[in-house]
Amino acid sequence: MTASIVGWAHTPFGKFDAETVESLVVRVANEALTDAGISAGDVDEIVLGHFNAGFSQQDFTASLVLQADPQFRFKPATRVENACATGSAAVHQGIRAIQTGAKFVLVVGVEQMTKTPGPEIGRNLLRASYLPEDGDTPGGFAGVFGKIAQAYFQKYGDQSDALALIAAKNHKNGVANPYAQMRKDFGFEFCRAESDKNPFVAGPLKRTDCSLVSDGAAALVLTDSETAKTMGKAVNFRATAHAQDFLPMSKRDILQFEGCTVAWQRALEQAGAKLSDLSFVETHDCFTVAELIEYEAMGLTPRGQGARAIKEGWTLKDGKLPINPSGGLKAKGHPIGATGVSMHVMSAMQLTGQAPEGMQLKNPELAGIFNMGGAAVANYVSLLEPAK
């Protein structure tokens, strides 16, 4: 049975001192139900994606969704977590509930990170790596990806131009996204040059190479494709895939992102599609080097040649495969548990022609989403298309 998205909601991402995890969850839960045209009483199951890892004192958060409406009381509600891919883990869990007989499932993704002091943020995020090997990495998770970037540069040459082009592309795209935390077109020169405002953070990665610490939430209403035909709008899942890899980087070639490759191959095979059939992709650019390696892992270029895709304009909004037309994590922000759900909302908006002006692509027919947890450990791909 095919699952479909029939409603959604998305807060802006940013720094929100007046919000809490609870207030963010309640807001998007109610807005998504309204958008789908259903009531809380119609929902059969709730899935919450919330990473936490120390960001919020309130743990055990699945029941916070029930605060949105008394009709949610006694419905099954579960929190799922898979590092930075927590949002997609929640979406895929929701799809399984539909496949086993639920009629409507509410999926919510949330994180509040900005109330946590800087050094603690680094320690919290580092918990998504293998601590026996990476626990002492300076710079936290940025340090982990700094090491990956350094190894990539050693093997394939200095890619600073490519990384700056990716950062500039995503920041430019983010200008048209009203949900994005940073809506500023920095341009290639600013992203390329080290400066007081753009210092090196870890290895060859500068501030413009790193995604933002964010608060925010997003939600989806899922149903089966038959029910979806009776709804106001619908986006169908054509394929989903999840490939989990080893946590220690020492057990794999970290420059390969092999789990990403496997997830893409499985999803495309399941959909009976080729990469060239995709209209656009929302991919996990937690750091610009991640997007660069993902070009190769998804099969857009051969290994070591990811720079070609950005230098030749393939991944620009008007290129042959636009990547991150929303601005990606780079401009949009990366509230961990919300990110994967946000990617699905942004893609559903595009496919229904409801993306904000300036962000909307021309007649997209098939969307690809890649959401990653850790350094290519949890790898989720979804392929979405408008319901016919």
Short mmCIF file of C-alpha atoms in Angstrom, two decimals:
data_model
loop_
_atom_site.label_atom_id
_atom_site.label_comp_id
_atom_site.label_asym_id
_atom_site.label_seq_id
_atom_site.Cartn_x
_atom_site.Cartn_y
_atom_site.Cartn_z
CA MET A 1 0.00 0.00 0.00
CA THR A 2 1.35 3.40 -0.99
CA ALA A 3 1.47 6.12 1.64
CA SER A 4 0.72 9.75 0.84
CA ILE A 5 1.28 13.14 2.44
CA VAL A 6 -2.01 15.08 2.65
CA GLY A 7 -1.15 17.94 4.99
CA TRP A 8 1.83 19.71 6.50
CA ALA A 9 3.10 22.52 8.69
CA HIS A 10 6.47 24.19 9.25
CA THR A 11 7.62 26.84 11.71
CA PRO A 12 10.36 29.23 10.67
CA PHE A 13 13.74 27.90 11.81
CA GLY A 14 15.89 30.14 13.99
CA LYS A 15 16.51 31.24 17.56
CA PHE A 16 13.27 31.42 19.53
CA ASP A 17 13.72 32.21 23.21
CA ALA A 18 9.98 32.42 23.82
CA GLU A 19 9.33 28.91 22.43
CA THR A 20 9.74 25.49 24.05
CA VAL A 21 9.81 21.99 22.57
CA GLU A 22 6.20 21.70 23.70
CA SER A 23 5.01 24.96 22.13
CA LEU A 24 6.72 24.14 18.82
CA VAL A 25 5.18 20.64 18.76
CA VAL A 26 1.68 21.88 19.61
CA ARG A 27 1.84 24.58 16.94
CA VAL A 28 2.81 22.35 14.00
CA ALA A 29 0.54 19.48 15.11
CA ASN A 30 -2.53 21.72 15.00
CA GLU A 31 -1.49 23.49 11.79
CA ALA A 32 -0.84 20.17 9.97
CA LEU A 33 -4.27 18.82 10.94
CA THR A 34 -5.93 22.03 9.75
CA ASP A 35 -3.95 21.87 6.50
CA ALA A 36 -5.10 18.27 5.91
CA GLY A 37 -8.69 19.12 6.82
CA ILE A 38 -8.96 16.47 9.54
CA SER A 39 -9.40 16.57 13.33
CA ALA A 40 -7.22 15.10 16.08
CA GLY A 41 -9.91 12.46 16.55
CA ASP A 42 -9.25 11.15 13.01
CA VAL A 43 -5.57 10.41 13.77
CA ASP A 44 -4.76 6.74 14.47
CA GLU A 45 -1.13 7.10 15.45
CA ILE A 46 1.44 9.78 16.34
CA VAL A 47 5.19 9.61 15.68
CA LEU A 48 7.52 12.26 17.11
CA GLY A 49 11.09 12.75 15.89
CA HIS A 50 13.15 14.38 18.65
CA PHE A 51 16.92 13.84 18.99
CA ASN A 52 17.43 15.78 22.27
CA ALA A 53 20.79 14.35 23.54
CA GLY A 54 20.80 17.00 26.24
CA PHE A 55 19.35 20.00 24.41
CA SER A 56 16.05 19.90 26.30
CA GLN A 57 15.64 19.09 29.99
CA GLN A 58 12.25 17.58 29.18
CA ASP A 59 12.88 14.08 27.87
CA PHE A 60 10.23 11.39 27.15
CA THR A 61 8.52 13.79 24.75
CA ALA A 62 6.13 11.63 22.67
CA SER A 63 3.17 12.63 24.85
CA LEU A 64 3.84 16.35 24.33
CA VAL A 65 1.97 16.01 21.02
CA LEU A 66 -1.14 15.19 23.07
CA GLN A 67 -0.98 18.74 24.46
CA ALA A 68 -2.21 19.95 21.06
CA ASP A 69 -5.70 18.48 21.44
CA PRO A 70 -7.56 16.43 24.12
CA GLN A 71 -8.79 14.09 21.34
CA PHE A 72 -5.22 12.75 21.07
CA ARG A 73 -5.53 11.16 24.51
CA PHE A 74 -4.99 7.37 24.52
CA LYS A 75 -3.80 7.26 20.88
CA PRO A 76 -0.49 5.44 20.27
CA ALA A 77 2.39 7.94 20.35
CA THR A 78 6.04 7.02 19.99
CA ARG A 79 9.23 9.05 19.87
CA VAL A 80 11.93 7.88 17.45
CA GLU A 81 15.56 8.93 17.19
CA ASN A 82 18.34 8.27 14.68
CA ALA A 83 20.75 11.19 15.15
CA CYS A 84 20.45 13.88 12.45
CA ALA A 85 18.16 11.57 10.44
CA THR A 86 15.61 11.50 13.29
CA GLY A 87 13.00 13.36 11.20
CA SER A 88 13.12 10.86 8.34
CA ALA A 89 13.14 7.98 10.83
CA ALA A 90 9.83 9.37 12.13
CA VAL A 91 8.41 9.74 8.59
CA HIS A 92 9.40 6.18 7.64
CA GLN A 93 7.92 4.87 10.91
CA GLY A 94 4.69 6.70 10.06
CA ILE A 95 4.64 5.07 6.62
CA ARG A 96 4.93 1.62 8.25
CA ALA A 97 1.91 2.45 10.43
CA ILE A 98 -0.08 3.28 7.27
CA GLN A 99 1.09 0.04 5.64
CA THR A 100 -0.19 -1.94 8.62
CA GLY A 101 -3.66 -0.42 8.62
CA ALA A 102 -3.63 3.05 10.19
CA LYS A 103 -5.75 5.50 8.21
CA PHE A 104 -4.17 8.78 9.38
CA VAL A 105 -0.77 9.22 11.03
CA LEU A 106 0.60 12.49 12.38
CA VAL A 107 4.39 12.82 12.14
CA VAL A 108 6.10 15.66 14.00
CA GLY A 109 9.80 16.58 14.07
CA VAL A 110 11.19 19.06 16.61
CA GLU A 111 14.35 20.39 18.21
CA GLN A 112 15.27 23.33 20.38
CA MET A 113 19.04 23.84 20.40
CA THR A 114 19.75 27.54 20.87
CA LYS A 115 19.07 27.68 24.63
CA THR A 116 22.08 25.39 25.16
CA PRO A 117 25.51 26.99 25.74
CA GLY A 118 27.96 26.70 22.80
CA PRO A 119 30.47 24.19 24.23
CA GLU A 120 27.58 21.97 25.38
CA ILE A 121 26.08 22.04 21.85
CA GLY A 122 29.37 20.65 20.54
CA ARG A 123 29.38 17.88 23.16
CA ASN A 124 25.74 17.00 22.51
CA LEU A 125 26.27 16.71 18.75
CA LEU A 126 29.45 14.67 19.19
CA ARG A 127 27.26 11.98 20.75
CA ALA A 128 26.19 11.17 17.18
CA SER A 129 29.74 9.93 16.48
CA TYR A 130 31.63 6.90 17.83
CA LEU A 131 32.96 8.21 21.13
CA PRO A 132 35.82 5.70 21.63
CA GLU A 133 37.35 7.08 18.40
CA ASP A 134 35.95 10.61 18.06
CA GLY A 135 35.11 11.64 21.62
CA ASP A 136 38.11 13.96 21.97
CA THR A 137 37.73 15.63 18.56
CA PRO A 138 38.28 19.40 18.89
CA GLY A 139 35.38 21.41 17.46
CA GLY A 140 32.79 18.69 18.14
CA PHE A 141 30.93 17.37 15.12
CA ALA A 142 32.41 20.12 12.93
CA GLY A 143 35.77 18.63 13.87
CA VAL A 144 34.65 15.21 12.63
CA PHE A 145 33.62 16.64 9.26
CA GLY A 146 36.75 18.82 9.23
CA LYS A 147 38.76 15.57 9.32
CA ILE A 148 36.64 14.15 6.50
CA ALA A 149 37.20 17.30 4.41
CA GLN A 150 40.95 17.16 5.09
CA ALA A 151 41.12 13.52 3.99
CA TYR A 152 39.10 14.34 0.85
CA PHE A 153 41.45 17.23 -0.01
CA GLN A 154 44.48 14.98 0.50
CA LYS A 155 43.07 12.38 -1.85
CA TYR A 156 41.46 14.56 -4.54
CA GLY A 157 43.11 17.97 -4.18
CA ASP A 158 42.01 21.26 -2.61
CA GLN A 159 38.24 21.61 -3.04
CA SER A 160 37.83 24.99 -1.32
CA ASP A 161 36.33 26.52 -4.48
CA ALA A 162 33.69 23.76 -4.71
CA LEU A 163 32.78 24.06 -1.03
CA ALA A 164 32.39 27.84 -1.34
CA LEU A 165 30.25 27.42 -4.46
CA ILE A 166 27.97 24.97 -2.61
CA ALA A 167 27.67 27.37 0.36
CA ALA A 168 26.94 30.31 -1.96
CA LYS A 169 24.33 28.31 -3.91
CA ASN A 170 22.45 27.22 -0.80
CA HIS A 171 22.53 30.67 0.79
CA LYS A 172 21.23 32.19 -2.45
CA ASN A 173 18.41 29.63 -2.58
CA GLY A 174 17.56 30.30 1.06
CA VAL A 175 16.73 33.94 0.34
CA ALA A 176 13.41 32.86 -1.23
CA ASN A 177 12.52 30.52 1.66
CA PRO A 178 10.52 32.32 4.38
CA TYR A 179 11.11 29.38 6.76
CA ALA A 180 14.91 29.66 6.48
CA GLN A 181 16.96 30.87 9.43
CA MET A 182 19.46 32.77 7.27
CA ARG A 183 18.04 34.54 4.21
CA LYS A 184 21.16 36.23 2.92
CA ASP A 185 22.99 35.83 -0.40
CA PHE A 186 26.64 35.87 0.69
CA GLY A 187 28.11 35.22 -2.74
CA PHE A 188 31.08 33.04 -3.68
CA GLU A 189 33.84 35.51 -2.73
CA PHE A 190 32.65 35.85 0.88
CA CYS A 191 32.22 32.08 1.28
CA ARG A 192 35.64 31.41 -0.29
CA ALA A 193 37.78 33.84 1.70
CA GLU A 194 38.79 33.49 5.32
CA SER A 195 37.78 36.61 7.25
CA ASP A 196 36.79 37.79 10.72
CA LYS A 197 33.18 37.02 9.82
CA ASN A 198 34.06 33.74 8.12
CA PRO A 199 36.89 32.12 10.09
CA PHE A 200 38.11 28.55 9.79
CA VAL A 201 36.13 26.32 12.18
CA ALA A 202 37.66 22.86 11.68
CA GLY A 203 40.26 21.73 9.17
CA PRO A 204 39.47 23.38 5.82
CA LEU A 205 35.86 24.14 6.85
CA LYS A 206 34.94 27.77 7.44
CA ARG A 207 31.85 29.12 9.17
CA THR A 208 29.99 29.26 5.84
CA ASP A 209 30.64 25.53 5.42
CA CYS A 210 28.70 24.61 8.58
CA SER A 211 24.93 24.39 9.12
CA LEU A 212 23.28 26.53 11.76
CA VAL A 213 22.25 25.71 15.31
CA SER A 214 18.45 26.04 15.25
CA ASP A 215 15.07 25.77 16.91
CA GLY A 216 12.06 24.66 14.91
CA ALA A 217 9.45 22.05 14.09
CA ALA A 218 7.68 20.55 11.10
CA ALA A 219 4.78 18.10 10.75
CA LEU A 220 3.10 15.86 8.17
CA VAL A 221 -0.22 14.06 7.96
CA LEU A 222 0.09 10.67 6.24
CA THR A 223 -2.64 8.45 4.85
CA ASP A 224 -3.00 5.64 2.30
CA SER A 225 -3.07 6.56 -1.39
CA GLU A 226 -6.73 5.55 -1.80
CA THR A 227 -7.88 7.86 1.00
CA ALA A 228 -5.53 10.53 -0.36
CA LYS A 229 -7.57 10.67 -3.60
CA THR A 230 -10.47 12.09 -1.59
CA MET A 231 -8.35 14.80 0.07
CA GLY A 232 -7.62 18.36 -1.02
CA LYS A 233 -4.03 17.61 -2.07
CA ALA A 234 -1.74 14.61 -2.02
CA VAL A 235 1.88 13.68 -2.59
CA ASN A 236 2.70 9.97 -2.91
CA PHE A 237 5.76 8.11 -1.70
CA ARG A 238 7.08 6.30 -4.75
CA ALA A 239 9.91 4.71 -2.76
CA THR A 240 11.63 4.77 0.62
CA ALA A 241 14.94 3.25 1.68
CA HIS A 242 17.02 3.18 4.85
CA ALA A 243 20.59 1.85 5.05
CA GLN A 244 22.39 1.87 8.41
CA ASP A 245 26.20 1.69 8.40
CA PHE A 246 28.86 1.05 11.04
CA LEU A 247 29.25 3.82 13.61
CA PRO A 248 33.09 3.76 13.80
CA MET A 249 34.62 5.55 10.81
CA SER A 250 37.63 3.23 11.12
CA LYS A 251 35.44 0.35 9.85
CA ARG A 252 34.69 2.01 6.50
CA ASP A 253 36.07 4.34 3.83
CA ILE A 254 34.55 7.57 5.10
CA LEU A 255 35.10 9.32 1.75
CA GLN A 256 32.68 6.89 0.09
CA PHE A 257 29.45 7.51 2.06
CA GLU A 258 28.56 3.94 1.07
CA GLY A 259 25.33 3.89 3.12
CA CYS A 260 24.15 6.90 1.12
CA THR A 261 24.91 5.05 -2.14
CA VAL A 262 23.06 1.92 -0.98
CA ALA A 263 19.99 3.91 0.14
CA TRP A 264 19.81 5.77 -3.19
CA GLN A 265 20.26 2.56 -5.20
CA ARG A 266 17.52 0.78 -3.24
CA ALA A 267 15.08 3.66 -3.57
CA LEU A 268 15.66 4.19 -7.30
CA GLU A 269 15.34 0.46 -7.95
CA GLN A 270 12.13 0.28 -5.93
CA ALA A 271 10.74 3.24 -7.89
CA GLY A 272 11.87 1.89 -11.27
CA ALA A 273 13.58 5.23 -11.81
CA LYS A 274 16.99 6.67 -12.68
CA LEU A 275 18.73 9.62 -11.06
CA SER A 276 18.10 11.58 -14.27
CA ASP A 277 14.32 11.21 -13.71
CA LEU A 278 14.48 13.39 -10.59
CA SER A 279 13.28 17.01 -10.84
CA PHE A 280 15.22 18.09 -7.72
CA VAL A 281 16.80 16.79 -4.53
CA GLU A 282 16.78 18.00 -0.93
CA THR A 283 20.03 16.58 0.48
CA HIS A 284 21.74 16.65 3.87
CA ASP A 285 24.29 19.48 3.71
CA CYS A 286 25.12 19.60 7.43
CA PHE A 287 28.52 20.66 6.11
CA THR A 288 29.33 21.63 2.52
CA VAL A 289 31.76 18.71 2.20
CA ALA A 290 28.83 16.38 2.95
CA GLU A 291 26.87 17.74 -0.03
CA LEU A 292 30.00 17.41 -2.20
CA ILE A 293 30.49 13.73 -1.29
CA GLU A 294 26.74 13.10 -1.62
CA TYR A 295 26.91 14.17 -5.30
CA GLU A 296 29.27 11.22 -5.80
CA ALA A 297 27.47 8.80 -3.49
CA MET A 298 24.12 9.33 -5.24
CA GLY A 299 25.76 8.72 -8.63
CA LEU A 300 25.68 12.26 -10.03
CA THR A 301 29.45 12.15 -10.69
CA PRO A 302 32.21 9.54 -10.37
CA ARG A 303 34.16 9.36 -7.09
CA GLY A 304 36.43 12.33 -6.54
CA GLN A 305 34.67 14.43 -9.18
CA GLY A 306 31.81 15.92 -7.14
CA ALA A 307 33.19 19.42 -7.76
CA ARG A 308 32.17 19.13 -11.42
CA ALA A 309 28.47 19.09 -10.47
CA ILE A 310 28.66 22.49 -8.76
CA LYS A 311 31.34 24.09 -10.96
CA GLU A 312 29.39 23.24 -14.12
CA GLY A 313 26.12 24.45 -12.60
CA TRP A 314 24.29 21.10 -12.61
CA THR A 315 22.98 21.55 -9.06
CA LEU A 316 21.87 25.19 -9.34
CA LYS A 317 18.15 25.99 -9.28
CA ASP A 318 18.14 26.13 -13.09
CA GLY A 319 20.63 23.26 -13.53
CA LYS A 320 19.93 19.71 -14.68
CA LEU A 321 19.40 18.51 -11.09
CA PRO A 322 18.65 21.35 -8.64
CA ILE A 323 19.93 20.40 -5.20
CA ASN A 324 18.58 22.08 -2.07
CA PRO A 325 16.28 24.64 -3.71
CA SER A 326 15.08 25.34 -0.13
CA GLY A 327 18.55 26.53 0.86
CA GLY A 328 19.27 23.21 2.56
CA LEU A 329 20.43 22.86 6.15
CA LYS A 330 23.08 25.47 5.32
CA ALA A 331 20.62 28.37 5.00
CA LYS A 332 17.43 26.85 6.45
CA GLY A 333 19.02 25.73 9.71
CA HIS A 334 19.31 22.27 11.24
CA PRO A 335 17.06 21.66 14.28
CA ILE A 336 18.08 18.00 14.40
CA GLY A 337 14.75 16.21 14.95
CA ALA A 338 12.87 18.53 12.60
CA THR A 339 15.25 18.40 9.63
CA GLY A 340 14.03 15.21 7.92
CA VAL A 341 10.37 16.19 8.32
CA SER A 342 11.20 19.65 6.96
CA MET A 343 12.80 18.10 3.85
CA HIS A 344 9.57 16.18 3.18
CA VAL A 345 7.45 19.33 3.71
CA MET A 346 9.64 21.40 1.37
CA SER A 347 9.49 18.67 -1.29
CA ALA A 348 5.71 18.26 -0.96
CA MET A 349 5.28 22.03 -1.37
CA GLN A 350 7.34 21.95 -4.57
CA LEU A 351 5.42 19.00 -6.03
CA THR A 352 2.03 20.63 -5.38
CA GLY A 353 3.12 24.03 -6.70
CA GLN A 354 2.77 25.51 -3.21
CA ALA A 355 6.40 26.45 -2.55
CA PRO A 356 7.02 30.11 -1.79
CA GLU A 357 7.48 32.46 -4.75
CA GLY A 358 11.07 32.44 -5.96
CA MET A 359 11.66 29.00 -4.45
CA GLN A 360 9.09 27.17 -6.60
CA LEU A 361 10.60 25.15 -9.46
CA LYS A 362 8.85 24.78 -12.78
CA ASN A 363 6.57 21.70 -12.87
CA PRO A 364 8.62 19.29 -10.73
CA GLU A 365 7.47 15.68 -11.11
CA LEU A 366 9.74 13.57 -8.92
CA ALA A 367 11.58 14.67 -5.77
CA GLY A 368 14.47 12.95 -4.04
CA ILE A 369 15.26 13.41 -0.34
CA PHE A 370 18.44 12.28 1.41
CA ASN A 371 18.63 12.70 5.19
CA MET A 372 21.70 11.48 7.05
CA GLY A 373 22.44 10.71 10.69
CA GLY A 374 26.02 10.92 11.92
CA ALA A 375 28.81 10.76 9.35
CA ALA A 376 26.84 8.71 6.76
CA VAL A 377 25.70 6.21 9.44
CA ALA A 378 21.89 6.50 9.22
CA ASN A 379 20.95 7.00 5.56
CA TYR A 380 17.36 7.63 4.48
CA VAL A 381 16.05 8.26 0.96
CA SER A 382 12.48 9.11 0.01
CA LEU A 383 11.18 9.58 -3.54
CA LEU A 384 8.01 11.65 -3.79
CA GLU A 385 5.63 12.46 -6.65
CA PRO A 386 2.35 14.35 -6.92
CA ALA A 387 -0.72 12.10 -6.74
CA LYS A 388 -2.13 11.70 -10.21
#
